[in-house]
PDB file of C-alpha atoms in Angstrom:
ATOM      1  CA  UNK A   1     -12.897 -16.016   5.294  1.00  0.00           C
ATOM      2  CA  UNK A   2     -13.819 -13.923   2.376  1.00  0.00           C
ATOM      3  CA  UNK A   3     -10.231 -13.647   1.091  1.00  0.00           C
ATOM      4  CA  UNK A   4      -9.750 -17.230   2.166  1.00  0.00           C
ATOM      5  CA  UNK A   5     -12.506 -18.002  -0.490  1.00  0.00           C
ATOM      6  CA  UNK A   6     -11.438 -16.263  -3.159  1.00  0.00           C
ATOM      7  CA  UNK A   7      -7.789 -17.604  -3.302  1.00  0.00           C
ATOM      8  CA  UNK A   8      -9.311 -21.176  -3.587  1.00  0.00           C
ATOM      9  CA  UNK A   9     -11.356 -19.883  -6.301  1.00  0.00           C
ATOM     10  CA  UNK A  10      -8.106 -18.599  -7.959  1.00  0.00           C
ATOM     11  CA  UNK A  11      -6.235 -21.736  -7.585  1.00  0.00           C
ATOM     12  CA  UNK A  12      -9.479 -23.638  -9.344  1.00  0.00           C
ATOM     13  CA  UNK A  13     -10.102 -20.949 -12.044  1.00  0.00           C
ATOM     14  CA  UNK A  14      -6.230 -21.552 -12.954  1.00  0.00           C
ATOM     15  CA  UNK A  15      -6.577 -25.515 -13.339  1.00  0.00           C
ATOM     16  CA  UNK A  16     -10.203 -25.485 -14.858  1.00  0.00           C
ATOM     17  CA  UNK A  17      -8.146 -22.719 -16.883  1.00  0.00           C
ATOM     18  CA  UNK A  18      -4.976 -25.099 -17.968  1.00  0.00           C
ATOM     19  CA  UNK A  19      -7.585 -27.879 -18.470  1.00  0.00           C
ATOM     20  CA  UNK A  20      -9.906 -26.197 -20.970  1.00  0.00           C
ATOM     21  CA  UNK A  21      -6.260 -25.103 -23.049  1.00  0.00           C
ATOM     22  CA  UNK A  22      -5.166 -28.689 -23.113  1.00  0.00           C
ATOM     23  CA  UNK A  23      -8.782 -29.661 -24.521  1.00  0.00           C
ATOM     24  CA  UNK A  24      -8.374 -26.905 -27.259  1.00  0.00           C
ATOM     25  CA  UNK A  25      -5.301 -27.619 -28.160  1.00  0.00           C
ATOM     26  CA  UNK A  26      -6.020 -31.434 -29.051  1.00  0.00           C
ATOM     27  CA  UNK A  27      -9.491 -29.677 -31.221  1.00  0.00           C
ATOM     28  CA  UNK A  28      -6.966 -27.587 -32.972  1.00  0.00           C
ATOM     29  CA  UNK A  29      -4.678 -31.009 -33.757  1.00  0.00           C
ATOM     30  CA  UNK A  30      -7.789 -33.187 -34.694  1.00  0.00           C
ATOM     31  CA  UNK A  31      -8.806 -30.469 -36.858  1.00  0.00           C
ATOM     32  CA  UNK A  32      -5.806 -29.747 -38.739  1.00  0.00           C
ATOM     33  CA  UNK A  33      -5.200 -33.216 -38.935  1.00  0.00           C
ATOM     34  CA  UNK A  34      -8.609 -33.311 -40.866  1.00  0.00           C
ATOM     35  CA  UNK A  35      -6.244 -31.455 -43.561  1.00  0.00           C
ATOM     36  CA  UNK A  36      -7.884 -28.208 -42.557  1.00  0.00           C
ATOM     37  CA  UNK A  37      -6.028 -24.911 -42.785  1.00  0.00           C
ATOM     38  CA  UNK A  38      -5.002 -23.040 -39.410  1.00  0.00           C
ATOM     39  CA  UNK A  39      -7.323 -20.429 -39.870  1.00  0.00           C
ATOM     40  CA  UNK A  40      -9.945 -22.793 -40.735  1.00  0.00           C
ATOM     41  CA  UNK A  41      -9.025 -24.612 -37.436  1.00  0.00           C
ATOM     42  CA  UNK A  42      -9.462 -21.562 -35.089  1.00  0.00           C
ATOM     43  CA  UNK A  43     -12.603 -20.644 -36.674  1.00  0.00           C
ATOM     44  CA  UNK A  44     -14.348 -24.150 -36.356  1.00  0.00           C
ATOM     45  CA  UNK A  45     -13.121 -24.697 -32.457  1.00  0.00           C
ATOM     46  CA  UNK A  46     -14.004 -21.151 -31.591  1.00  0.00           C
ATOM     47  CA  UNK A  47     -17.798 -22.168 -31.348  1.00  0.00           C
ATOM     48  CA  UNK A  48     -17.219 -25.734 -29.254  1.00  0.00           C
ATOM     49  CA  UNK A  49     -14.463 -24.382 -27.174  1.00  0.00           C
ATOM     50  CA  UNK A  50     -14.197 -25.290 -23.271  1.00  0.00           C
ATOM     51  CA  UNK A  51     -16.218 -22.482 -21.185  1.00  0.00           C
ATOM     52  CA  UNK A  52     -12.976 -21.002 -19.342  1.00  0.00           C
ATOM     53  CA  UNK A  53     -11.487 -20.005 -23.036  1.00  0.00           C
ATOM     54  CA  UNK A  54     -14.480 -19.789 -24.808  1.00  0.00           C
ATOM     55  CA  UNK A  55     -14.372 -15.839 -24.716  1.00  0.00           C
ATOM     56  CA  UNK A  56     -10.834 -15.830 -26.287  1.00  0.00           C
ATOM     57  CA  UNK A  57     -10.965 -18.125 -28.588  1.00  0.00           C
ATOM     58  CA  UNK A  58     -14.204 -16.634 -30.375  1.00  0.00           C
ATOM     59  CA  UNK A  59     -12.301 -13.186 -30.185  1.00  0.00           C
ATOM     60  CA  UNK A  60      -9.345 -14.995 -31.785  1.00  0.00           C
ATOM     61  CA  UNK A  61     -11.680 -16.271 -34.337  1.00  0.00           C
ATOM     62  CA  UNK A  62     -12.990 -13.333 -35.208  1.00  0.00           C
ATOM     63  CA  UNK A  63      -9.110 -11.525 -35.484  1.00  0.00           C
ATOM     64  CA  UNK A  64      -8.356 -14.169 -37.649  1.00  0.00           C
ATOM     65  CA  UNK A  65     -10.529 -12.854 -40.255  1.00  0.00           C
ATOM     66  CA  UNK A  66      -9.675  -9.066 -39.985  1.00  0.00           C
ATOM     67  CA  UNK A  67      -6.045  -9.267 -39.144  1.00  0.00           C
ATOM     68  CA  UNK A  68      -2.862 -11.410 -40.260  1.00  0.00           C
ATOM     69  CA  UNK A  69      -3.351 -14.682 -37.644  1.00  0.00           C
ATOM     70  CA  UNK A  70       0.320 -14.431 -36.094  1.00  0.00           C
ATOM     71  CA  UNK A  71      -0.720 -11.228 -34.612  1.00  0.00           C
ATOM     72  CA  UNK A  72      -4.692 -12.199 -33.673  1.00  0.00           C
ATOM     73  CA  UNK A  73      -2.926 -15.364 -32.091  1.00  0.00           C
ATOM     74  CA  UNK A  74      -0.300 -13.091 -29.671  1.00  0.00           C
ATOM     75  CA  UNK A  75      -3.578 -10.429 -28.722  1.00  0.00           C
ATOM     76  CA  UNK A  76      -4.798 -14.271 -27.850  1.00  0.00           C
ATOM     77  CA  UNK A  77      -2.331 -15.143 -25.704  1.00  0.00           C
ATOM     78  CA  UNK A  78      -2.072 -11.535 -24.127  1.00  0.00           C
ATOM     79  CA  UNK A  79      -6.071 -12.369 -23.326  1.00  0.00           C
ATOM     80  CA  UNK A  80      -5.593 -15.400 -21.646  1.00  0.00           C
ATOM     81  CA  UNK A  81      -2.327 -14.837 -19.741  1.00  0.00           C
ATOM     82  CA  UNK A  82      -1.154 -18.387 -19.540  1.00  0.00           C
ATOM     83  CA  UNK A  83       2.084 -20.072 -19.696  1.00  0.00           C
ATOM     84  CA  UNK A  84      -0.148 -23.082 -21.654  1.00  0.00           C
ATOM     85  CA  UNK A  85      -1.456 -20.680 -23.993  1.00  0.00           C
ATOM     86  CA  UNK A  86       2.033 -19.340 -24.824  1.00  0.00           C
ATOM     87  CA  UNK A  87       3.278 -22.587 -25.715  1.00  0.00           C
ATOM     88  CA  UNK A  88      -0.032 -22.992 -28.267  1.00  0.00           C
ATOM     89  CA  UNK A  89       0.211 -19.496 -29.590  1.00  0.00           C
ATOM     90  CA  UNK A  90       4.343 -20.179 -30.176  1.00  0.00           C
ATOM     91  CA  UNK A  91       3.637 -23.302 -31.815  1.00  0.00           C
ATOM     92  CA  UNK A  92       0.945 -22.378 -34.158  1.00  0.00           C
ATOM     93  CA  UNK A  93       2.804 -18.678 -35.006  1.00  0.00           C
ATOM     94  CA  UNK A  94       5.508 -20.710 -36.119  1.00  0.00           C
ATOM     95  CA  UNK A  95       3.561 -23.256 -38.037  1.00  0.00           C
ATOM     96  CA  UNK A  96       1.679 -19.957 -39.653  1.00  0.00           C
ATOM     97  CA  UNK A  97       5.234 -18.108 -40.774  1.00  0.00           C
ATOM     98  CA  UNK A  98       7.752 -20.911 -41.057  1.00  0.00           C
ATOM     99  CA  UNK A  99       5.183 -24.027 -42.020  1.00  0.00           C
ATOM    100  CA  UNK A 100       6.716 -26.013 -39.177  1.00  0.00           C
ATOM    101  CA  UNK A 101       6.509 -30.078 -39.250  1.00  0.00           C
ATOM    102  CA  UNK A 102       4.364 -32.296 -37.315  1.00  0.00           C
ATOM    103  CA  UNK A 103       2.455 -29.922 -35.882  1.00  0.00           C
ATOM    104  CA  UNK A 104      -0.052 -31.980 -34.816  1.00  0.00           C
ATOM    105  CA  UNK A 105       2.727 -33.832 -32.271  1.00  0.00           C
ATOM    106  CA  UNK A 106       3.331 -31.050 -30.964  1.00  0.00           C
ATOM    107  CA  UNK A 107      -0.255 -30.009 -30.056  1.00  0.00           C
ATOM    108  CA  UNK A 108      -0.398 -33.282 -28.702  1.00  0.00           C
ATOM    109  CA  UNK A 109       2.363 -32.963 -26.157  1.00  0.00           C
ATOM    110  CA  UNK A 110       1.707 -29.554 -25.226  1.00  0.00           C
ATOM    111  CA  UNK A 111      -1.896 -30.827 -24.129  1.00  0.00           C
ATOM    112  CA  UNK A 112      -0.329 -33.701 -22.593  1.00  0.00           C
ATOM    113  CA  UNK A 113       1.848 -31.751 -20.397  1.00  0.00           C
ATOM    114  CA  UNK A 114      -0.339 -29.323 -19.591  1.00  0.00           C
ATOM    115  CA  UNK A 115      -3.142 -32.236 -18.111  1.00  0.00           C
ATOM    116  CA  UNK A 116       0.103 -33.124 -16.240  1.00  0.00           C
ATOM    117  CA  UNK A 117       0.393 -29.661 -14.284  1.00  0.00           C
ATOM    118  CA  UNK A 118      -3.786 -30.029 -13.994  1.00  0.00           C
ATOM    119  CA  UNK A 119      -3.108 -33.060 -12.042  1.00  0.00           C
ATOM    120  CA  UNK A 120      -0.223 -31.990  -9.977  1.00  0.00           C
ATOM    121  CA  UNK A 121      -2.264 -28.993  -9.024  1.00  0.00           C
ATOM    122  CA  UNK A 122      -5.121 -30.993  -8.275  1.00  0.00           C
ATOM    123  CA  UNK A 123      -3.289 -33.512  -5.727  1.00  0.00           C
ATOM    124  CA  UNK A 124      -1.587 -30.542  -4.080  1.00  0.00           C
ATOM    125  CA  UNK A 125      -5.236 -28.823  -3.977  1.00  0.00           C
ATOM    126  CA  UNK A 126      -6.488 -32.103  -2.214  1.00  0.00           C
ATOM    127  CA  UNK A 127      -3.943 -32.277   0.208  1.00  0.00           C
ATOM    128  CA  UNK A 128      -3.902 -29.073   1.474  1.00  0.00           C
ATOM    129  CA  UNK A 129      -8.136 -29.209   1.594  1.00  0.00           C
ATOM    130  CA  UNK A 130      -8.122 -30.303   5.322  1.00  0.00           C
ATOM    131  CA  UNK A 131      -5.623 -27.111   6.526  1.00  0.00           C
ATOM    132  CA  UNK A 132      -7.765 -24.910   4.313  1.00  0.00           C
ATOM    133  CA  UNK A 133     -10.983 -26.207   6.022  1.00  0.00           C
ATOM    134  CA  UNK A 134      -9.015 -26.094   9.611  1.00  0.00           C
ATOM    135  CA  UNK A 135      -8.338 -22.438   9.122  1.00  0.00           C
ATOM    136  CA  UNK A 136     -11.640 -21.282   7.794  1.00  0.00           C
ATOM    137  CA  UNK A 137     -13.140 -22.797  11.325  1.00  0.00           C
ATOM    138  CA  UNK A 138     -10.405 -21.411  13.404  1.00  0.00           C
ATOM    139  CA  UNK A 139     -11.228 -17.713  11.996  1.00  0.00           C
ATOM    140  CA  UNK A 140     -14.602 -17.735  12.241  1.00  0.00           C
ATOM    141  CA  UNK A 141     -14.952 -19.748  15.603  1.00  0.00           C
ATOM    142  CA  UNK A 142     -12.674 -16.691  16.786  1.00  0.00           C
ATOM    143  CA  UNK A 143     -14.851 -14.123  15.598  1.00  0.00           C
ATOM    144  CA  UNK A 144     -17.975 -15.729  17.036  1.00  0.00           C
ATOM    145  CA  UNK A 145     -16.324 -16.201  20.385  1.00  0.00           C
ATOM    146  CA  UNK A 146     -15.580 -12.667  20.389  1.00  0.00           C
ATOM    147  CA  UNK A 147     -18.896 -11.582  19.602  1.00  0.00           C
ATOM    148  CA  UNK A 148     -20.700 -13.956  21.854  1.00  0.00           C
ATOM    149  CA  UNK A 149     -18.154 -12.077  24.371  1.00  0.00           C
ATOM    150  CA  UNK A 150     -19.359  -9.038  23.408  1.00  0.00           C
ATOM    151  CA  UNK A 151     -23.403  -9.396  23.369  1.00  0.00           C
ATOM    152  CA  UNK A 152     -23.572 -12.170  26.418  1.00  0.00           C
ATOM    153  CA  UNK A 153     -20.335 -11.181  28.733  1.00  0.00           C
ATOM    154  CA  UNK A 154     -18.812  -7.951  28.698  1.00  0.00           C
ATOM    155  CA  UNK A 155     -17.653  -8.088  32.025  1.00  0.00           C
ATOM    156  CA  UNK A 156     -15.117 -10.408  30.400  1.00  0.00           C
ATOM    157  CA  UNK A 157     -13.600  -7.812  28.542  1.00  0.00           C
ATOM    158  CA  UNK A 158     -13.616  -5.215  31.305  1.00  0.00           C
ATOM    159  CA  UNK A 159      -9.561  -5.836  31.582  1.00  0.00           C
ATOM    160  CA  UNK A 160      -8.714  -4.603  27.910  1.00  0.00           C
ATOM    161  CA  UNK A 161     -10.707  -1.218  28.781  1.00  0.00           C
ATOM    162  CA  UNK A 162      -7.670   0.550  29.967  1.00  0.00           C
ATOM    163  CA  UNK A 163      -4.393   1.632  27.971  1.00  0.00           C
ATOM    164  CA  UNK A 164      -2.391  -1.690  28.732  1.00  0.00           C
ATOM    165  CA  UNK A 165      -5.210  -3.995  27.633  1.00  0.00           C
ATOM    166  CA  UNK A 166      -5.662  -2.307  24.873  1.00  0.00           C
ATOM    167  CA  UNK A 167      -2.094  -2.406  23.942  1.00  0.00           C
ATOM    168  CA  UNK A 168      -2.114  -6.277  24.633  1.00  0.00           C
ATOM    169  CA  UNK A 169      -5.667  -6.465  22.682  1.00  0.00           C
ATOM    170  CA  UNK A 170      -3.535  -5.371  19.452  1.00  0.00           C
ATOM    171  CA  UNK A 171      -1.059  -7.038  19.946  1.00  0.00           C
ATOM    172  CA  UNK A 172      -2.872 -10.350  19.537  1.00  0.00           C
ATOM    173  CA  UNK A 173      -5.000  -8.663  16.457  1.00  0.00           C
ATOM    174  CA  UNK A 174      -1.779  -8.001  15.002  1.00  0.00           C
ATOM    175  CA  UNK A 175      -0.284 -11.740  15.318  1.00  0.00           C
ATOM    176  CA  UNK A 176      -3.638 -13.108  14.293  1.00  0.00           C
ATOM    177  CA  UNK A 177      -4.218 -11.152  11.714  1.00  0.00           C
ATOM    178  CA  UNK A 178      -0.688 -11.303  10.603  1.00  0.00           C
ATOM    179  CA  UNK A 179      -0.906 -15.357  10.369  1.00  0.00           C
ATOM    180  CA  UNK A 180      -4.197 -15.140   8.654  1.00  0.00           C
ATOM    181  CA  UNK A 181      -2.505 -13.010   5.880  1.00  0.00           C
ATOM    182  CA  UNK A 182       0.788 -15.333   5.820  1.00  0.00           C
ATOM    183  CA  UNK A 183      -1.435 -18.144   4.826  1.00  0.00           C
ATOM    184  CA  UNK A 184      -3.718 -16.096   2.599  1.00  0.00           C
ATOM    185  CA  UNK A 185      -0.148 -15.553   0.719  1.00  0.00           C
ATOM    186  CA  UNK A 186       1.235 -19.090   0.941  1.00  0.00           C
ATOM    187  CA  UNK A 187      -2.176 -20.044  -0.506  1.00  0.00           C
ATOM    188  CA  UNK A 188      -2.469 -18.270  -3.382  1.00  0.00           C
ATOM    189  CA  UNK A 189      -0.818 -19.537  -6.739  1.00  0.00           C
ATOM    190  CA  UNK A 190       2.624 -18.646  -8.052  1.00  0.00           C
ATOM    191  CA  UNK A 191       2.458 -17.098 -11.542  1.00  0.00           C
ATOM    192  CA  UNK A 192       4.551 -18.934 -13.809  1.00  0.00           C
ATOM    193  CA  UNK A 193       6.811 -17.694 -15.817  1.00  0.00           C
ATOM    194  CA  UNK A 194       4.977 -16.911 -19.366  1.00  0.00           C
ATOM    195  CA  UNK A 195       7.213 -17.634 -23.059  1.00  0.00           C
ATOM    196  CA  UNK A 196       5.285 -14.627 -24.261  1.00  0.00           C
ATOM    197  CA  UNK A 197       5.831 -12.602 -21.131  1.00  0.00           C
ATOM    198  CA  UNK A 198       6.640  -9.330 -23.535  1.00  0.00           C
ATOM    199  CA  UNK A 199       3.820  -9.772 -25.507  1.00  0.00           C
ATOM    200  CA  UNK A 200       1.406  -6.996 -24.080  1.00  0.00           C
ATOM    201  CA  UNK A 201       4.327  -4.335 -25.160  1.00  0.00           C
ATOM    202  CA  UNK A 202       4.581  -5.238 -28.699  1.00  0.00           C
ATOM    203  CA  UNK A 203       1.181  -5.320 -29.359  1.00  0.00           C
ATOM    204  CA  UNK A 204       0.885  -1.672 -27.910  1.00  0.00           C
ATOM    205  CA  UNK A 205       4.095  -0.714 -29.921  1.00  0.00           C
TER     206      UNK A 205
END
């Protein structure tokens, strides 16, 4: 149940995650659309950005001022470890070196899209609510049926005592357990595939 837990806790951390990127991303394009400067943009959304960034975009801001942004901005996206973050950090690196156009549209549609995923997630996560819920009853309704077996009727158990009960006894552990882990490992979210996926090498090169 534990483990059970904690992969729905993954599954929310990454949408609350890809949610709080798409808000910071549209800061950044109001921002700069204010006519401020990049750096200028990091530093004022690094004290007003969503809780589930809020860490890495203060350490960005802070970077910012000791190191050359391109490179404060990749450390950034090594921190957060998103495929949403990539796509910010790629757009603004190239808007930093190259001056790149219309920034601000592009901002735009990388929040857009990534509200999309939020969304898609978030049905899916609804949906599958009732099996999670099913399962977490199943396991621990077993568990308290075996104690109960345990403290009230032991007798019951006198069969699994000897070498052949206790081979059949693990045998149904093993299936049980082993469909309680299949579904821990159906549950818990794919990783997908980062732009920046190299990232975490260059920076230690």
């Amino acid at each position: 149940i534990p483990v059970l837990l904690d992969t729905r806790r993954e599954r929310n951390d990454q949408i609350d995650k890809a949610d709080a990127l798409a808000a910071w991303a549209e800061m950044l394009r109001d921002t700069i659309a204010s006519h401020a400067g990049l750096n200028q943009a990091v530093s004022m959304t690094a004290g007003v950005a969503p809780l589930p960034i809020q860490n890495e975009v203060r350490a960005l801001a802070i970077r910012a001022e000791r190191m050359p942004l391109s490179e404060a901005l990749r450390r950034f996206a090594n921190d957060v470890e998103d495929p949403v973050a990539d796509l910010i950090v790629a757009a603004l690196v190239i808007a930093d070196q190259y001056q790149a156009q219309d920034l601000t549209k592009l901002l735009s549609d990388i929040a857009a899209s990534s509200r999309m995923q939020s969304s898609m997630r978030l049905r899916i996560e609804t949906g599958r609510a009732r099996t999670y819920s099913s399962v977490r009853w199943i396991v621990a309704i077993t568990f308290a049926m075996a104690i109960g077996l345990i403290l009230f009727s032991p007798d019951f158990l006198d069969p699994y005592d000897g070498l052949v009960g206790q081979v059949v006894l693990g045998f149904i552990g093993a299936l049980f357990t082993g469909a309680v882990w299949s579904l821990i490992t159906m549950s818990r979210p794919i990783p997908e595939p980062r732009l920046l996926a190299g990232v975490e090498d260059a920076i230690a090169t």
